[in-house]
CSV table of C-alpha atoms in Angstrom, one decimal:
chain,number,residue,atom,x,y,z
F,1,MET,CA,-3.0,-9.8,42.0
F,2,ASP,CA,-0.7,-6.8,42.6
F,3,TYR,CA,2.2,-5.7,40.4
F,4,THR,CA,5.3,-3.6,40.7
F,5,TYR,CA,5.5,-1.0,37.9
F,6,GLN,CA,6.4,2.6,37.1
F,7,THR,CA,4.3,5.1,35.1
F,8,SER,CA,5.5,7.7,32.7
F,9,GLU,CA,4.3,10.1,30.1
F,10,SER,CA,5.7,10.1,26.5
F,11,MET,CA,5.3,12.6,23.7
F,12,PRO,CA,6.8,13.3,20.3
F,13,ARG,CA,10.0,15.3,20.5
F,14,TYR,CA,8.7,18.4,18.7
F,15,TYR,CA,5.1,18.3,19.9
F,16,PRO,CA,5.2,18.7,23.7
F,17,VAL,CA,2.1,18.7,25.9
F,18,VAL,CA,1.3,19.8,29.4
F,19,VAL,CA,-0.8,17.3,31.4
F,20,PHE,CA,-3.2,19.0,33.8
F,21,ARG,CA,-4.6,15.8,35.2
F,22,GLY,CA,-3.4,12.2,34.5
F,23,PHE,CA,-4.3,9.0,36.4
F,24,LEU,CA,-4.6,5.3,36.0
F,25,ASN,CA,-7.7,4.1,37.9
F,26,LEU,CA,-7.1,0.7,39.7
F,27,GLU,CA,-9.4,-2.3,39.7
F,28,ASP,CA,-9.6,-2.5,43.5
F,29,GLY,CA,-10.9,1.1,43.7
F,30,LYS,CA,-7.9,2.3,45.7
F,31,GLU,CA,-6.4,5.8,45.1
F,32,PRO,CA,-5.7,6.2,41.4
F,33,ARG,CA,-2.1,5.9,40.3
F,34,LEU,CA,-0.5,9.1,39.1
F,35,ILE,CA,1.0,9.1,35.6
F,36,ASN,CA,4.5,10.5,36.3
F,37,ARG,CA,5.4,13.6,34.4
F,38,GLY,CA,7.7,13.1,31.4
F,39,ASN,CA,10.1,15.2,29.5
F,40,PHE,CA,9.9,15.3,25.7
F,41,ARG,CA,13.6,15.8,25.5
F,42,ARG,CA,14.5,12.6,27.2
F,43,GLY,CA,13.3,10.1,24.6
F,44,ASP,CA,11.3,9.3,21.5
F,45,TRP,CA,7.7,8.3,21.0
F,46,GLY,CA,6.9,5.3,23.2
F,47,ASP,CA,9.9,5.9,25.6
F,48,ALA,CA,9.5,6.2,29.3
F,49,THR,CA,10.6,9.8,29.7
F,50,ALA,CA,9.8,10.4,33.4
F,51,TYR,CA,12.6,10.2,35.9
F,52,ILE,CA,12.7,6.7,37.4
F,53,VAL,CA,11.7,6.5,41.1
F,54,VAL,CA,12.8,3.2,42.5
F,55,SER,CA,10.0,1.7,44.6
F,56,ARG,CA,9.1,-1.7,45.9
F,57,HIS,CA,5.4,-0.8,46.3
F,58,THR,CA,2.9,-3.0,44.5
F,59,TYR,CA,-0.3,-1.8,42.8
F,60,SER,CA,-3.4,-3.5,41.6
F,61,MET,CA,-4.4,-3.8,37.9
F,62,PRO,CA,-5.1,-0.5,36.1
F,63,VAL,CA,-8.5,-0.7,34.4
F,64,SER,CA,-9.0,2.8,33.0
F,65,ILE,CA,-7.3,6.1,32.3
F,66,SER,CA,-8.3,9.7,33.1
F,67,LEU,CA,-6.4,12.4,31.3
F,68,LYS,CA,-6.8,16.1,30.7
F,69,TRP,CA,-4.0,18.0,28.8
F,70,GLY,CA,-3.0,20.9,26.6
F,71,SER,CA,-1.2,20.5,23.3
F,72,MET,CA,1.3,23.4,23.2
F,73,THR,CA,1.9,23.3,19.5
F,74,GLU,CA,-1.8,23.2,18.6
F,75,LYS,CA,-2.9,25.6,21.4
F,76,LYS,CA,-5.8,23.2,22.2
F,77,ALA,CA,-6.9,21.2,25.2
F,78,TYR,CA,-8.2,17.6,25.3
F,79,SER,CA,-9.8,15.2,27.7
F,80,LEU,CA,-10.0,11.4,27.8
F,81,GLU,CA,-11.8,8.9,30.0
F,82,ALA,CA,-11.3,5.3,28.7
F,83,LEU,CA,-11.1,1.7,29.7
F,84,LEU,CA,-7.8,-0.2,29.2
F,85,ASP,CA,-7.4,-3.6,27.7
F,86,LYS,CA,-7.4,-5.4,31.1
F,87,GLU,CA,-7.3,-8.9,29.6
F,88,LYS,CA,-4.2,-8.1,27.5
F,89,ILE,CA,-2.5,-6.5,30.5
F,90,GLU,CA,-3.0,-9.7,32.6
F,91,GLN,CA,-1.6,-11.9,29.9
F,92,LEU,CA,1.4,-9.8,29.2
F,93,TRP,CA,2.4,-9.2,32.8
F,94,GLN,CA,3.0,-12.9,33.3
F,95,ARG,CA,5.9,-12.8,30.7
F,96,LYS,CA,9.5,-13.0,31.8
F,97,ASP,CA,12.7,-11.7,30.1
F,98,LYS,CA,15.8,-13.7,29.3
F,99,ASP,CA,17.0,-13.1,32.9
F,100,GLY,CA,13.8,-14.4,34.5
F,101,GLU,CA,12.6,-11.0,35.5
F,102,PRO,CA,9.2,-9.5,34.6
F,103,LEU,CA,9.4,-8.4,30.9
F,104,TYR,CA,7.5,-5.2,31.5
F,105,GLU,CA,8.4,-2.5,34.0
F,106,PHE,CA,6.5,0.6,32.9
F,107,ILE,CA,3.0,1.6,31.9
F,108,VAL,CA,3.7,4.5,29.5
F,109,VAL,CA,1.1,6.9,28.3
F,110,GLY,CA,1.9,8.7,25.0
F,111,ILE,CA,0.1,11.9,24.0
F,112,ALA,CA,0.2,12.8,20.3
F,113,PRO,CA,-1.1,15.8,18.3
F,114,TYR,CA,-4.8,15.9,17.5
F,115,GLY,CA,-5.9,14.2,20.6
F,116,GLY,CA,-4.2,10.8,20.2
F,117,VAL,CA,-3.3,8.8,23.3
F,118,ALA,CA,-1.4,5.6,23.3
F,119,VAL,CA,-0.9,3.2,26.3
F,120,TRP,CA,2.0,0.8,26.3
F,121,LEU,CA,3.6,-1.8,28.5
F,122,ARG,CA,7.3,-1.3,28.3
F,123,GLY,CA,10.5,-3.1,29.3
F,124,ASN,CA,14.1,-3.0,28.3
F,125,TYR,CA,13.8,-5.8,25.7
F,126,GLN,CA,10.2,-5.3,24.5
F,127,SER,CA,7.2,-3.0,24.5
F,128,THR,CA,3.7,-3.6,23.5
F,129,LEU,CA,0.8,-1.3,22.5
F,130,LEU,CA,-2.3,-1.8,24.7
F,131,ASN,CA,-4.6,0.8,23.3
F,132,TRP,CA,-4.8,3.8,20.9
F,133,PHE,CA,-7.5,6.3,21.9
F,134,LYS,CA,-8.7,9.7,20.7
F,135,GLY,CA,-9.5,12.3,23.3
F,136,GLU,CA,-12.2,15.0,22.9
F,137,GLU,CA,-11.4,18.6,22.5
F,138,ILE,CA,-12.5,20.7,25.4
F,139,ASN,CA,-12.9,24.5,25.8
F,140,GLU,CA,-10.8,26.9,27.8
F,141,GLU,CA,-13.3,27.1,30.7
F,142,GLN,CA,-12.6,23.4,31.4
F,143,VAL,CA,-8.9,24.0,31.9
F,144,ARG,CA,-8.8,27.5,33.3
F,145,ALA,CA,-8.3,26.3,36.9
F,146,TYR,CA,-5.1,24.6,35.9
F,147,LEU,CA,-3.6,27.7,34.2
F,148,GLN,CA,-3.8,30.1,37.1
F,149,GLY,CA,-5.6,32.8,35.2
F,150,VAL,CA,-3.5,32.6,32.0
F,151,SER,CA,-5.4,31.9,28.8
F,152,LEU,CA,-4.6,28.6,27.1
F,153,GLU,CA,-3.4,30.3,23.9
F,154,GLU,CA,-1.0,32.5,25.9
F,155,TYR,CA,0.2,29.6,28.0
F,156,CYS,CA,1.1,27.6,24.9
F,157,ARG,CA,2.7,30.6,23.2
F,158,LEU,CA,4.9,31.3,26.2
F,159,SER,CA,5.9,27.6,26.5
F,160,ILE,CA,6.9,27.5,22.8
F,161,GLU,CA,8.9,30.8,23.2
F,162,GLN,CA,11.0,29.1,25.9
F,163,ASN,CA,11.9,26.2,23.5
F,164,GLU,CA,13.8,27.6,20.6
F,165,ASP,CA,14.1,24.2,18.8
F,166,ILE,CA,10.4,23.6,19.0
F,167,LYS,CA,9.7,27.1,17.7
F,168,VAL,CA,12.0,26.7,14.8
F,169,HIS,CA,10.6,23.3,13.9
F,170,LEU,CA,7.1,24.7,13.8
F,171,GLU,CA,8.1,27.6,11.7
F,172,GLU,CA,9.9,25.4,9.2
F,173,LYS,CA,7.6,22.3,9.1
F,174,GLY,CA,4.4,23.1,11.0
F,175,LEU,CA,2.2,20.5,12.6
F,176,PRO,CA,2.4,16.9,11.3
F,177,PRO,CA,-0.1,15.6,8.7
F,178,LEU,CA,-3.5,15.0,10.4
F,179,ASP,CA,-3.5,11.2,9.9
F,180,LEU,CA,0.3,10.6,10.5
F,181,PHE,CA,0.0,9.2,14.1
F,182,ASP,CA,-3.2,7.3,13.2
F,183,ASP,CA,-1.3,5.5,10.5
F,184,TRP,CA,1.7,4.9,12.8
F,185,MET,CA,-0.5,3.2,15.4
F,186,ILE,CA,-2.3,0.7,13.0
F,187,GLN,CA,-1.5,-2.9,14.0
F,188,TYR,CA,-0.8,-5.5,11.3
F,189,ARG,CA,-0.2,-9.3,11.5
F,190,TYR,CA,3.1,-10.3,9.8
F,191,ARG,CA,6.4,-12.1,10.1
F,192,TYR,CA,9.9,-11.6,8.7
F,193,ILE,CA,11.5,-14.2,6.5
F,194,GLY,CA,15.1,-14.3,5.1
F,195,LEU,CA,14.4,-15.2,1.5
F,196,GLU,CA,16.5,-18.0,-0.1
F,197,GLU,CA,17.2,-16.4,-3.5
F,198,TYR,CA,20.1,-14.7,-5.2
F,199,TYR,CA,20.4,-12.0,-7.9
F,200,ASP,CA,21.7,-13.1,-11.3
F,201,GLY,CA,22.3,-9.7,-12.7
F,202,GLU,CA,18.8,-9.3,-14.0
F,203,GLN,CA,16.4,-10.9,-11.6
F,204,TRP,CA,16.1,-12.9,-8.4
F,205,GLN,CA,16.5,-16.7,-8.7
F,206,PRO,CA,16.0,-19.6,-6.3
F,207,TYR,CA,19.1,-21.4,-5.1
F,208,ASP,CA,20.1,-24.7,-6.6
F,209,ASP,CA,19.9,-27.6,-4.2
F,210,GLU,CA,23.6,-28.1,-4.1
F,211,ASP,CA,24.4,-24.5,-3.3
F,212,LEU,CA,24.7,-25.1,0.4
F,213,PHE,CA,27.0,-22.3,1.4
F,214,PHE,CA,24.5,-19.5,0.7
F,215,ASP,CA,21.4,-21.6,1.4
F,216,ASP,CA,19.0,-20.8,4.2
F,217,LEU,CA,19.6,-17.4,5.9
F,218,ASP,CA,19.8,-18.2,9.5
F,219,PHE,CA,19.5,-14.9,11.5
F,220,ASP,CA,21.4,-14.9,14.7
F,221,ASP,CA,19.2,-12.0,15.9
F,222,ILE,CA,16.7,-9.6,14.5
F,223,ARG,CA,15.7,-6.4,16.3
F,224,VAL,CA,13.2,-3.7,15.6
F,225,GLU,CA,11.8,-0.3,16.6
F,226,ARG,CA,8.5,0.7,15.3
F,227,TYR,CA,6.6,3.9,14.5
F,228,ASP,CA,3.8,2.8,16.9
F,229,GLY,CA,6.3,3.4,19.8
F,230,THR,CA,7.1,-0.2,20.4
F,231,HIS,CA,10.3,-2.2,20.2
F,232,ASP,CA,11.5,-5.8,20.3
F,233,GLN,CA,15.1,-6.8,21.1
F,234,LEU,CA,14.4,-10.2,22.6
F,235,CYS,CA,16.1,-12.1,19.8
F,236,ASP,CA,13.9,-15.1,20.5
F,237,ASP,CA,12.7,-15.8,17.0
F,238,GLY,CA,9.4,-14.1,17.9
F,239,LEU,CA,9.8,-11.6,14.9
F,240,LEU,CA,10.2,-14.6,12.6
F,241,LYS,CA,6.7,-15.8,13.6
F,242,TYR,CA,3.4,-14.1,12.9
F,243,HIS,CA,2.9,-11.2,15.4
F,244,GLU,CA,0.8,-8.1,15.6
F,245,ALA,CA,2.7,-4.8,15.3
F,246,GLY,CA,2.9,-1.5,13.6
F,247,CYS,CA,5.1,-0.4,10.7
F,248,PRO,CA,8.9,-0.7,11.5
F,249,LYS,CA,10.9,2.4,12.0
F,250,ARG,CA,14.3,0.7,11.9
F,251,LEU,CA,15.2,-3.0,11.6
F,252,CYS,CA,18.5,-4.7,12.4
F,253,VAL,CA,19.3,-8.2,11.1
F,254,ASN,CA,22.5,-10.1,12.1
F,255,TRP,CA,23.6,-13.5,10.8
F,256,GLN,CA,26.8,-15.5,10.2
F,257,VAL,CA,28.2,-17.2,7.1
F,258,GLY,CA,31.2,-19.3,8.0
F,259,ARG,CA,33.5,-17.0,10.0
F,260,ASP,CA,31.9,-13.8,8.5
F,261,ASN,CA,29.4,-11.7,10.5
F,262,TYR,CA,26.8,-9.7,8.6
F,263,SER,CA,24.7,-6.9,9.9
F,264,LEU,CA,21.9,-5.1,8.0
F,265,TYR,CA,20.3,-1.9,9.2
F,266,TYR,CA,17.1,-0.6,7.6
F,267,TRP,CA,15.6,2.8,8.3
F,268,PHE,CA,12.0,3.3,7.1
F,269,ASP,CA,10.6,6.6,6.0
F,270,GLU,CA,8.0,8.0,8.5
F,271,GLN,CA,5.4,8.8,5.9
F,272,THR,CA,5.9,6.6,2.8
F,273,ALA,CA,6.6,3.3,4.7
F,274,PRO,CA,3.4,3.5,6.9
F,275,GLN,CA,1.4,4.4,3.8
F,276,PHE,CA,2.8,1.3,2.0
F,277,PHE,CA,1.8,-0.9,4.9
F,278,LYS,CA,-1.6,0.6,5.1
F,279,GLN,CA,-2.3,0.2,1.4
F,280,TYR,CA,-1.0,-3.4,1.3
F,281,PHE,CA,-2.8,-4.7,4.4
F,282,MET,CA,-6.0,-2.6,4.6
F,283,MET,CA,-6.8,-1.7,1.1
F,284,ASN,CA,-6.2,-5.3,-0.1
F,285,ALA,CA,-7.9,-6.8,3.0
F,286,VAL,CA,-4.8,-8.8,3.9
F,287,GLU,CA,-5.1,-10.8,7.1
F,288,LYS,CA,-1.5,-11.6,7.5
F,289,ALA,CA,1.6,-11.3,5.4
F,290,ASP,CA,5.2,-12.6,5.0
F,291,ILE,CA,7.7,-9.7,4.8
F,292,MET,CA,10.6,-11.3,2.9
F,293,LEU,CA,14.0,-9.8,3.1
F,294,ARG,CA,15.8,-10.6,-0.1
F,295,ILE,CA,19.5,-10.5,0.7
F,296,ASP,CA,22.4,-11.3,-1.8
F,297,THR,CA,25.6,-9.9,-0.3
F,298,ARG,CA,27.7,-11.3,-3.1
F,299,ALA,CA,25.9,-9.1,-5.6
F,300,ASN,CA,25.0,-6.3,-3.1
F,301,GLN,CA,21.4,-6.6,-4.0
F,302,TYR,CA,18.6,-6.2,-1.5
F,303,GLU,CA,14.8,-6.0,-1.6
F,304,ILE,CA,11.9,-6.2,0.7
F,305,VAL,CA,9.0,-8.2,-0.6
F,306,PHE,CA,5.4,-8.7,0.7
F,307,LYS,CA,3.5,-11.8,0.1
F,308,SER,CA,0.1,-13.1,1.5
F,309,ASP,CA,-2.7,-15.5,0.7
F,310,GLU,CA,-4.8,-12.7,-0.5
F,311,MET,CA,-1.9,-11.3,-2.6
F,312,PRO,CA,0.1,-14.4,-3.8
F,313,ILE,CA,2.0,-12.4,-6.3
F,314,PRO,CA,5.0,-10.8,-4.4
F,315,GLN,CA,4.9,-7.1,-4.1
F,316,VAL,CA,8.2,-5.3,-3.8
F,317,MET,CA,8.4,-2.5,-1.3
F,318,PRO,CA,9.6,0.7,-3.1
F,319,ALA,CA,13.3,1.3,-2.5
F,320,ASP,CA,12.7,4.9,-1.6
F,321,THR,CA,10.6,3.9,1.5
F,322,TYR,CA,13.7,2.8,3.3
F,323,GLN,CA,17.5,3.2,3.6
F,324,LEU,CA,20.0,0.4,4.1
F,325,LEU,CA,23.4,0.1,5.6
F,326,VAL,CA,25.3,-3.3,5.6
F,327,PHE,CA,28.3,-4.2,7.7
F,328,LEU,CA,30.7,-7.2,7.1
F,329,ASN,CA,32.8,-8.0,10.2
F,330,ASP,CA,32.1,-4.6,11.6
F,331,ASN,CA,33.3,-2.8,8.5
F,332,GLU,CA,30.9,-0.9,6.2
F,333,TYR,CA,30.1,-3.1,3.2
F,334,TYR,CA,27.3,-1.4,1.4
F,335,ARG,CA,25.0,1.6,1.7
F,336,SER,CA,21.9,2.5,-0.3
F,337,GLU,CA,22.1,5.5,-2.6
F,338,ASN,CA,19.5,7.4,-0.6
F,339,PHE,CA,21.3,6.8,2.7
F,340,ASP,CA,21.6,10.0,4.7
F,341,GLN,CA,21.8,8.9,8.4
F,342,GLU,CA,24.3,11.2,10.2
F,343,ASP,CA,24.2,9.9,13.8
F,344,GLU,CA,26.5,6.9,14.2
F,345,GLU,CA,24.5,5.8,17.2
F,346,ALA,CA,21.6,5.2,14.9
F,347,TRP,CA,23.0,1.7,14.1
F,348,ASP,CA,24.7,1.1,17.5
F,349,TRP,CA,22.0,-1.0,19.2
């Protein structure tokens, strides 16, 4: 079966790469599909950053990836030859969005520091991680033909010199921690739950049966962007069911009480939040977990609590692993003490 899809590169904003050779190999053996060149300034990790070329051409299923690239900030080159998760692609490509159109439009290839390569299916409402690979470091002789006589180190140095913001970022912060992207790409099985409790001034308590007004948080919609480069804005209750995904990067929850509309925006720290997820799930051998959002807008008390069969005693996510902003009827109602988001578009989804 043939499909209509675009291809694109993706890379972290401050760690650009140059792809010498990038193809998706197709199952029918036809000419490989070129991975369209992306621009690290046009999006974040997981975004389709190549310019969109509208085409009605159809292509067969991609079954493997061939990639050779240079990491400008590392001054190193890598190569990858790997099989894609064909079965997962076939299943996901059958899905439709709320308008009845194919849910996924892009195959995006993300290239991270230290040889990491992600492959996603991406659409406007949702994206899904297919594979996370590690390429092998290769020597300069294997890339010399692509550099027209310039050494790899010199090519990378000149590229950085032409990008002042990248140069300054490297001087001030250097390369990311060695395991940062590996931690970002770990997949966990969990669901979100609006916890039916309130804060009595000292601790959280269950509601009385007769307290109907505040009983049962019924989320109108819940949307998320994750550090693994995926997002979900379908608002179809899928996030309230067990699903596989990485650590959230930002989370938006909306619900209504009477005529009042509430919106909560969470921002999760890029290092401490993924570490908490990793420790809770992997170090405790947790198969799946409930991530419970304790919300008491009357007392302006909020917590995120993890609970699982393996860890039945609820574990509170440390407050310093995330920031929180709350709106009531489009007016700011609460912000956490550590809130430092400056860009208003950060909560304009």
